[in-house]
Amino acid sequence: EAAVTQSPRNKVAVTGGKVTLSCNQTNNHNNMYWYRQDTGHGLRLIHYSYGAGSTEKGDIPDGYKASRPSQENFSLILELATPSQTSVYFCASGGTGQNTLYFGAGTRLSVL
Amino acid sequence: GDQVEQSPSALSLHEGTGSALRCNFTTTMRAVQWFQQNSRGSLINLFYLASGTKENGRLKSTFNSKESYSTLHIRDAQLEDSGTYFCAAEDPGNTGKLIFGLGTTLQVQP
């Protein structure tokens, strides 16, 4: 079974602070994704990656950076957190070809 | 999202009954995936379809790429089936991106 682990599971941050959300997958998947989930918007893609060293902008990348230092790890970075970034963030991994996605448990972020 | 329209937005079933959830796509999609988000918030992959029909227990899904829709049938609904069901379509440009619908919230009642 595919395993995607996110940390932290919950985070409270202050406006203007830096936040790093981490994601680790043990499935040797090439593709990794960061989504945020908000009521009324469903899941929206922030950044994704095709492999180590690669990051691509998703549909709502503004205010976020991503880093993929290795096949296993994909981070989402909020350099200057704002209250509008309060949300639940999901990381996912998927292989090439049949790109079945496996999600982590999510990180609940509150920016005060 | 606009390219993936899910219906109904909410559904209530009694245990033992069934129904169908639908996703319509505004453009040709390469494949579709269905997910269940359970009461703990976890997203569980149910199906991946590039075409045709797949079945798993009480769930069955069909993807008609030519007519741009997919369905998820639930039969003999159980309480643990409650949650939100999302369909997601693969970007036709083969970027690996998935476009999610807004979900169908299913409540199964005793």
mmCIF file with all atom_site columns, N, CA and C in Angstrom, chain A residues 9 31 33 35 37 40-45 48 50 57-59 90 97-105, chain B residues 1 30 33 35 37 40-45 47-48 54 84 86 90 94-102:
data_model
loop_
_atom_site.group_PDB
_atom_site.id
_atom_site.type_symbol
_atom_site.label_atom_id
_atom_site.label_alt_id
_atom_site.label_comp_id
_atom_site.label_asym_id
_atom_site.label_entity_id
_atom_site.label_seq_id
_atom_site.pdbx_PDB_ins_code
_atom_site.Cartn_x
_atom_site.Cartn_y
_atom_site.Cartn_z
_atom_site.occupancy
_atom_site.B_iso_or_equiv
_atom_site.pdbx_formal_charge
_atom_site.auth_seq_id
_atom_site.auth_comp_id
_atom_site.auth_asym_id
_atom_site.auth_atom_id
_atom_site.pdbx_PDB_model_num
ATOM 1   N N  . ARG A 1 9   ? 0.892   17.697 11.392  1.00 0.00 ? 9   ARG A N  1
ATOM 2   C CA . ARG A 1 9   ? -0.523  17.457 11.121  1.00 0.00 ? 9   ARG A CA 1
ATOM 3   C C  . ARG A 1 9   ? -1.364  18.691 11.422  1.00 0.00 ? 9   ARG A C  1
ATOM 4   N N  . ASN A 1 31  ? 5.821   11.574 -9.499  1.00 0.00 ? 31  ASN A N  1
ATOM 5   C CA . ASN A 1 31  ? 5.008   12.793 -9.368  1.00 0.00 ? 31  ASN A CA 1
ATOM 6   C C  . ASN A 1 31  ? 4.576   13.025 -7.927  1.00 0.00 ? 31  ASN A C  1
ATOM 7   N N  . TYR A 1 33  ? 2.444   16.186 -5.450  1.00 0.00 ? 33  TYR A N  1
ATOM 8   C CA . TYR A 1 33  ? 1.519   17.304 -5.580  1.00 0.00 ? 33  TYR A CA 1
ATOM 9   C C  . TYR A 1 33  ? 1.227   17.927 -4.208  1.00 0.00 ? 33  TYR A C  1
ATOM 10  N N  . TYR A 1 35  ? -1.968  20.192 -2.673  1.00 0.00 ? 35  TYR A N  1
ATOM 11  C CA . TYR A 1 35  ? -3.299  20.757 -2.850  1.00 0.00 ? 35  TYR A CA 1
ATOM 12  C C  . TYR A 1 35  ? -3.712  21.451 -1.548  1.00 0.00 ? 35  TYR A C  1
ATOM 13  N N  . GLN A 1 37  ? -7.468  22.473 0.434   1.00 0.00 ? 37  GLN A N  1
ATOM 14  C CA . GLN A 1 37  ? -8.903  22.193 0.397   1.00 0.00 ? 37  GLN A CA 1
ATOM 15  C C  . GLN A 1 37  ? -9.635  23.225 1.231   1.00 0.00 ? 37  GLN A C  1
ATOM 16  N N  . GLY A 1 40  ? -16.289 24.991 -0.509  1.00 0.00 ? 40  GLY A N  1
ATOM 17  C CA . GLY A 1 40  ? -16.778 25.702 -1.690  1.00 0.00 ? 40  GLY A CA 1
ATOM 18  C C  . GLY A 1 40  ? -15.827 25.689 -2.860  1.00 0.00 ? 40  GLY A C  1
ATOM 19  N N  . HIS A 1 41  ? -14.581 25.266 -2.621  1.00 0.00 ? 41  HIS A N  1
ATOM 20  C CA . HIS A 1 41  ? -13.573 25.257 -3.697  1.00 0.00 ? 41  HIS A CA 1
ATOM 21  C C  . HIS A 1 41  ? -13.047 23.865 -4.003  1.00 0.00 ? 41  HIS A C  1
ATOM 22  N N  . GLY A 1 42  ? -13.347 22.906 -3.185  1.00 0.00 ? 42  GLY A N  1
ATOM 23  C CA . GLY A 1 42  ? -12.799 21.579 -3.407  1.00 0.00 ? 42  GLY A CA 1
ATOM 24  C C  . GLY A 1 42  ? -11.295 21.580 -3.210  1.00 0.00 ? 42  GLY A C  1
ATOM 25  N N  . LEU A 1 43  ? -10.619 20.755 -3.991  1.00 0.00 ? 43  LEU A N  1
ATOM 26  C CA . LEU A 1 43  ? -9.159  20.643 -3.924  1.00 0.00 ? 43  LEU A CA 1
ATOM 27  C C  . LEU A 1 43  ? -8.534  21.429 -5.069  1.00 0.00 ? 43  LEU A C  1
ATOM 28  N N  . ARG A 1 44  ? -7.624  22.309 -4.712  1.00 0.00 ? 44  ARG A N  1
ATOM 29  C CA . ARG A 1 44  ? -6.976  23.142 -5.730  1.00 0.00 ? 44  ARG A CA 1
ATOM 30  C C  . ARG A 1 44  ? -5.473  22.897 -5.690  1.00 0.00 ? 44  ARG A C  1
ATOM 31  N N  . LEU A 1 45  ? -4.890  22.792 -6.889  1.00 0.00 ? 45  LEU A N  1
ATOM 32  C CA . LEU A 1 45  ? -3.482  22.435 -7.019  1.00 0.00 ? 45  LEU A CA 1
ATOM 33  C C  . LEU A 1 45  ? -2.594  23.661 -6.855  1.00 0.00 ? 45  LEU A C  1
ATOM 34  N N  . TYR A 1 48  ? 3.365   21.193 -8.112  1.00 0.00 ? 48  TYR A N  1
ATOM 35  C CA . TYR A 1 48  ? 3.590   19.771 -8.303  1.00 0.00 ? 48  TYR A CA 1
ATOM 36  C C  . TYR A 1 48  ? 5.000   19.555 -8.829  1.00 0.00 ? 48  TYR A C  1
ATOM 37  N N  . TYR A 1 50  ? 7.695   16.604 -11.025 1.00 0.00 ? 50  TYR A N  1
ATOM 38  C CA . TYR A 1 50  ? 7.854   15.392 -11.823 1.00 0.00 ? 50  TYR A CA 1
ATOM 39  C C  . TYR A 1 50  ? 9.006   14.515 -11.333 1.00 0.00 ? 50  TYR A C  1
ATOM 40  N N  . LYS A 1 57  ? 4.391   25.093 -11.306 1.00 0.00 ? 57  LYS A N  1
ATOM 41  C CA . LYS A 1 57  ? 3.278   25.839 -10.739 1.00 0.00 ? 57  LYS A CA 1
ATOM 42  C C  . LYS A 1 57  ? 1.962   25.170 -11.086 1.00 0.00 ? 57  LYS A C  1
ATOM 43  N N  . GLY A 1 58  ? 1.100   25.086 -10.078 1.00 0.00 ? 58  GLY A N  1
ATOM 44  C CA . GLY A 1 58  ? -0.242  24.575 -10.285 1.00 0.00 ? 58  GLY A CA 1
ATOM 45  C C  . GLY A 1 58  ? -1.200  25.704 -10.619 1.00 0.00 ? 58  GLY A C  1
ATOM 46  N N  . ASP A 1 59  ? -2.402  25.597 -10.165 1.00 0.00 ? 59  ASP A N  1
ATOM 47  C CA . ASP A 1 59  ? -3.429  26.569 -10.513 1.00 0.00 ? 59  ASP A CA 1
ATOM 48  C C  . ASP A 1 59  ? -3.443  27.791 -9.587  1.00 0.00 ? 59  ASP A C  1
ATOM 49  N N  . PHE A 1 90  ? -3.067  19.123 1.488   1.00 0.00 ? 90  PHE A N  1
ATOM 50  C CA . PHE A 1 90  ? -2.846  17.706 1.202   1.00 0.00 ? 90  PHE A CA 1
ATOM 51  C C  . PHE A 1 90  ? -1.684  17.548 0.232   1.00 0.00 ? 90  PHE A C  1
ATOM 52  N N  . GLY A 1 97  ? 2.378   7.151  -16.257 1.00 0.00 ? 97  GLY A N  1
ATOM 53  C CA . GLY A 1 97  ? 1.485   6.169  -16.854 1.00 0.00 ? 97  GLY A CA 1
ATOM 54  C C  . GLY A 1 97  ? 0.156   6.216  -16.137 1.00 0.00 ? 97  GLY A C  1
ATOM 55  N N  . GLN A 1 98  ? -0.211  5.133  -15.489 1.00 0.00 ? 98  GLN A N  1
ATOM 56  C CA . GLN A 1 98  ? -1.434  5.150  -14.692 1.00 0.00 ? 98  GLN A CA 1
ATOM 57  C C  . GLN A 1 98  ? -1.136  5.924  -13.415 1.00 0.00 ? 98  GLN A C  1
ATOM 58  N N  . ASN A 1 99  ? -1.518  7.182  -13.402 1.00 0.00 ? 99  ASN A N  1
ATOM 59  C CA . ASN A 1 99  ? -1.110  8.119  -12.357 1.00 0.00 ? 99  ASN A CA 1
ATOM 60  C C  . ASN A 1 99  ? -2.085  8.088  -11.188 1.00 0.00 ? 99  ASN A C  1
ATOM 61  N N  . THR A 1 100 ? -2.293  6.910  -10.605 1.00 0.00 ? 100 THR A N  1
ATOM 62  C CA . THR A 1 100 ? -3.158  6.816  -9.434  1.00 0.00 ? 100 THR A CA 1
ATOM 63  C C  . THR A 1 100 ? -2.551  7.616  -8.299  1.00 0.00 ? 100 THR A C  1
ATOM 64  N N  . LEU A 1 101 ? -3.346  8.514  -7.725  1.00 0.00 ? 101 LEU A N  1
ATOM 65  C CA . LEU A 1 101 ? -2.849  9.370  -6.654  1.00 0.00 ? 101 LEU A CA 1
ATOM 66  C C  . LEU A 1 101 ? -3.106  8.770  -5.278  1.00 0.00 ? 101 LEU A C  1
ATOM 67  N N  . TYR A 1 102 ? -2.083  8.901  -4.412  1.00 0.00 ? 102 TYR A N  1
ATOM 68  C CA . TYR A 1 102 ? -2.205  8.508  -3.019  1.00 0.00 ? 102 TYR A CA 1
ATOM 69  C C  . TYR A 1 102 ? -1.952  9.746  -2.169  1.00 0.00 ? 102 TYR A C  1
ATOM 70  N N  . PHE A 1 103 ? -2.890  10.018 -1.272  1.00 0.00 ? 103 PHE A N  1
ATOM 71  C CA . PHE A 1 103 ? -2.836  11.234 -0.479  1.00 0.00 ? 103 PHE A CA 1
ATOM 72  C C  . PHE A 1 103 ? -2.303  10.983 0.924   1.00 0.00 ? 103 PHE A C  1
ATOM 73  N N  . GLY A 1 104 ? -1.640  12.001 1.461   1.00 0.00 ? 104 GLY A N  1
ATOM 74  C CA . GLY A 1 104 ? -1.324  12.023 2.868   1.00 0.00 ? 104 GLY A CA 1
ATOM 75  C C  . GLY A 1 104 ? -2.554  12.381 3.681   1.00 0.00 ? 104 GLY A C  1
ATOM 76  N N  . ALA A 1 105 ? -2.394  12.394 5.002   1.00 0.00 ? 105 ALA A N  1
ATOM 77  C CA . ALA A 1 105 ? -3.528  12.597 5.904   1.00 0.00 ? 105 ALA A CA 1
ATOM 78  C C  . ALA A 1 105 ? -3.940  14.064 6.014   1.00 0.00 ? 105 ALA A C  1
ATOM 79  N N  . GLY B 2 1   ? -14.148 22.138 -9.882  1.00 0.00 ? 1   GLY B N  1
ATOM 80  C CA . GLY B 2 1   ? -13.758 23.182 -10.804 1.00 0.00 ? 1   GLY B CA 1
ATOM 81  C C  . GLY B 2 1   ? -14.692 23.256 -11.989 1.00 0.00 ? 1   GLY B C  1
ATOM 82  N N  . ARG B 2 30  ? -8.230  12.440 -20.219 1.00 0.00 ? 30  ARG B N  1
ATOM 83  C CA . ARG B 2 30  ? -7.487  11.195 -20.490 1.00 0.00 ? 30  ARG B CA 1
ATOM 84  C C  . ARG B 2 30  ? -7.956  10.062 -19.603 1.00 0.00 ? 30  ARG B C  1
ATOM 85  N N  . GLN B 2 33  ? -10.312 9.587  -11.874 1.00 0.00 ? 33  GLN B N  1
ATOM 86  C CA . GLN B 2 33  ? -10.135 8.890  -10.600 1.00 0.00 ? 33  GLN B CA 1
ATOM 87  C C  . GLN B 2 33  ? -11.273 9.300  -9.672  1.00 0.00 ? 33  GLN B C  1
ATOM 88  N N  . PHE B 2 35  ? -12.375 9.380  -5.537  1.00 0.00 ? 35  PHE B N  1
ATOM 89  C CA . PHE B 2 35  ? -11.859 9.347  -4.174  1.00 0.00 ? 35  PHE B CA 1
ATOM 90  C C  . PHE B 2 35  ? -13.018 9.475  -3.184  1.00 0.00 ? 35  PHE B C  1
ATOM 91  N N  . GLN B 2 37  ? -13.565 10.897 0.680   1.00 0.00 ? 37  GLN B N  1
ATOM 92  C CA . GLN B 2 37  ? -13.006 11.564 1.847   1.00 0.00 ? 37  GLN B CA 1
ATOM 93  C C  . GLN B 2 37  ? -13.869 11.178 3.040   1.00 0.00 ? 37  GLN B C  1
ATOM 94  N N  . ARG B 2 40  ? -12.723 11.198 8.912   1.00 0.00 ? 40  ARG B N  1
ATOM 95  C CA . ARG B 2 40  ? -11.455 11.680 9.494   1.00 0.00 ? 40  ARG B CA 1
ATOM 96  C C  . ARG B 2 40  ? -10.740 12.651 8.556   1.00 0.00 ? 40  ARG B C  1
ATOM 97  N N  . GLY B 2 41  ? -11.303 12.822 7.370   1.00 0.00 ? 41  GLY B N  1
ATOM 98  C CA . GLY B 2 41  ? -10.698 13.746 6.417   1.00 0.00 ? 41  GLY B CA 1
ATOM 99  C C  . GLY B 2 41  ? -9.727  13.098 5.457   1.00 0.00 ? 41  GLY B C  1
ATOM 100 N N  . SER B 2 42  ? -9.513  11.799 5.581   1.00 0.00 ? 42  SER B N  1
ATOM 101 C CA . SER B 2 42  ? -8.573  11.111 4.705   1.00 0.00 ? 42  SER B CA 1
ATOM 102 C C  . SER B 2 42  ? -9.169  10.900 3.321   1.00 0.00 ? 42  SER B C  1
ATOM 103 N N  . LEU B 2 43  ? -8.331  11.068 2.307   1.00 0.00 ? 43  LEU B N  1
ATOM 104 C CA . LEU B 2 43  ? -8.740  10.872 0.905   1.00 0.00 ? 43  LEU B CA 1
ATOM 105 C C  . LEU B 2 43  ? -8.266  9.503  0.453   1.00 0.00 ? 43  LEU B C  1
ATOM 106 N N  . ILE B 2 44  ? -9.220  8.667  0.070   1.00 0.00 ? 44  ILE B N  1
ATOM 107 C CA . ILE B 2 44  ? -8.926  7.280  -0.287  1.00 0.00 ? 44  ILE B CA 1
ATOM 108 C C  . ILE B 2 44  ? -9.240  7.086  -1.759  1.00 0.00 ? 44  ILE B C  1
ATOM 109 N N  . ASN B 2 45  ? -8.272  6.548  -2.480  1.00 0.00 ? 45  ASN B N  1
ATOM 110 C CA . ASN B 2 45  ? -8.468  6.302  -3.894  1.00 0.00 ? 45  ASN B CA 1
ATOM 111 C C  . ASN B 2 45  ? -9.370  5.092  -4.090  1.00 0.00 ? 45  ASN B C  1
ATOM 112 N N  . PHE B 2 47  ? -11.040 4.353  -7.490  1.00 0.00 ? 47  PHE B N  1
ATOM 113 C CA . PHE B 2 47  ? -10.892 3.828  -8.845  1.00 0.00 ? 47  PHE B CA 1
ATOM 114 C C  . PHE B 2 47  ? -10.001 4.753  -9.675  1.00 0.00 ? 47  PHE B C  1
ATOM 115 N N  . TYR B 2 48  ? -9.291  4.103  -10.615 1.00 0.00 ? 48  TYR B N  1
ATOM 116 C CA . TYR B 2 48  ? -8.643  4.800  -11.716 1.00 0.00 ? 48  TYR B CA 1
ATOM 117 C C  . TYR B 2 48  ? -9.181  4.174  -12.990 1.00 0.00 ? 48  TYR B C  1
ATOM 118 N N  . LYS B 2 54  ? -15.126 -0.468 -13.975 1.00 0.00 ? 54  LYS B N  1
ATOM 119 C CA . LYS B 2 54  ? -14.458 -1.262 -12.939 1.00 0.00 ? 54  LYS B CA 1
ATOM 120 C C  . LYS B 2 54  ? -15.414 -1.424 -11.771 1.00 0.00 ? 54  LYS B C  1
ATOM 121 N N  . THR B 2 84  ? -17.524 12.388 1.619   1.00 0.00 ? 84  THR B N  1
ATOM 122 C CA . THR B 2 84  ? -17.586 13.177 0.390   1.00 0.00 ? 84  THR B CA 1
ATOM 123 C C  . THR B 2 84  ? -16.830 12.457 -0.700  1.00 0.00 ? 84  THR B C  1
ATOM 124 N N  . PHE B 2 86  ? -15.181 12.551 -4.443  1.00 0.00 ? 86  PHE B N  1
ATOM 125 C CA . PHE B 2 86  ? -14.633 13.442 -5.455  1.00 0.00 ? 86  PHE B CA 1
ATOM 126 C C  . PHE B 2 86  ? -14.259 12.647 -6.696  1.00 0.00 ? 86  PHE B C  1
ATOM 127 N N  . GLU B 2 90  ? -7.786  13.638 -15.396 1.00 0.00 ? 90  GLU B N  1
ATOM 128 C CA . GLU B 2 90  ? -6.428  13.964 -15.820 1.00 0.00 ? 90  GLU B CA 1
ATOM 129 C C  . GLU B 2 90  ? -6.447  15.001 -16.912 1.00 0.00 ? 90  GLU B C  1
ATOM 130 N N  . ASN B 2 94  ? -1.691  15.973 -20.822 1.00 0.00 ? 94  ASN B N  1
ATOM 131 C CA . ASN B 2 94  ? -0.722  14.980 -20.344 1.00 0.00 ? 94  ASN B CA 1
ATOM 132 C C  . ASN B 2 94  ? 0.341   15.597 -19.452 1.00 0.00 ? 94  ASN B C  1
ATOM 133 N N  . THR B 2 95  ? -0.078  16.514 -18.577 1.00 0.00 ? 95  THR B N  1
ATOM 134 C CA . THR B 2 95  ? 0.860   17.153 -17.652 1.00 0.00 ? 95  THR B CA 1
ATOM 135 C C  . THR B 2 95  ? 0.952   16.397 -16.334 1.00 0.00 ? 95  THR B C  1
ATOM 136 N N  . GLY B 2 96  ? 0.080   15.433 -16.127 1.00 0.00 ? 96  GLY B N  1
ATOM 137 C CA . GLY B 2 96  ? 0.013   14.748 -14.844 1.00 0.00 ? 96  GLY B CA 1
ATOM 138 C C  . GLY B 2 96  ? -0.885  15.438 -13.847 1.00 0.00 ? 96  GLY B C  1
ATOM 139 N N  . LYS B 2 97  ? -1.419  16.602 -14.194 1.00 0.00 ? 97  LYS B N  1
ATOM 140 C CA . LYS B 2 97  ? -2.299  17.339 -13.289 1.00 0.00 ? 97  LYS B CA 1
ATOM 141 C C  . LYS B 2 97  ? -3.678  16.701 -13.258 1.00 0.00 ? 97  LYS B C  1
ATOM 142 N N  . LEU B 2 98  ? -4.277  16.710 -12.069 1.00 0.00 ? 98  LEU B N  1
ATOM 143 C CA . LEU B 2 98  ? -5.656  16.270 -11.917 1.00 0.00 ? 98  LEU B CA 1
ATOM 144 C C  . LEU B 2 98  ? -6.540  17.456 -11.599 1.00 0.00 ? 98  LEU B C  1
ATOM 145 N N  . ILE B 2 99  ? -7.704  17.500 -12.243 1.00 0.00 ? 99  ILE B N  1
ATOM 146 C CA . ILE B 2 99  ? -8.677  18.561 -12.014 1.00 0.00 ? 99  ILE B CA 1
ATOM 147 C C  . ILE B 2 99  ? -9.826  17.969 -11.219 1.00 0.00 ? 99  ILE B C  1
ATOM 148 N N  . PHE B 2 100 ? -10.062 18.507 -10.023 1.00 0.00 ? 100 PHE B N  1
ATOM 149 C CA . PHE B 2 100 ? -11.065 17.940 -9.131  1.00 0.00 ? 100 PHE B CA 1
ATOM 150 C C  . PHE B 2 100 ? -12.421 18.614 -9.295  1.00 0.00 ? 100 PHE B C  1
ATOM 151 N N  . GLY B 2 101 ? -13.478 17.814 -9.140  1.00 0.00 ? 101 GLY B N  1
ATOM 152 C CA . GLY B 2 101 ? -14.804 18.366 -8.975  1.00 0.00 ? 101 GLY B CA 1
ATOM 153 C C  . GLY B 2 101 ? -14.994 18.836 -7.537  1.00 0.00 ? 101 GLY B C  1
ATOM 154 N N  . LEU B 2 102 ? -16.139 19.431 -7.254  1.00 0.00 ? 102 LEU B N  1
ATOM 155 C CA . LEU B 2 102 ? -16.392 19.982 -5.926  1.00 0.00 ? 102 LEU B CA 1
ATOM 156 C C  . LEU B 2 102 ? -16.928 18.953 -4.941  1.00 0.00 ? 102 LEU B C  1
#
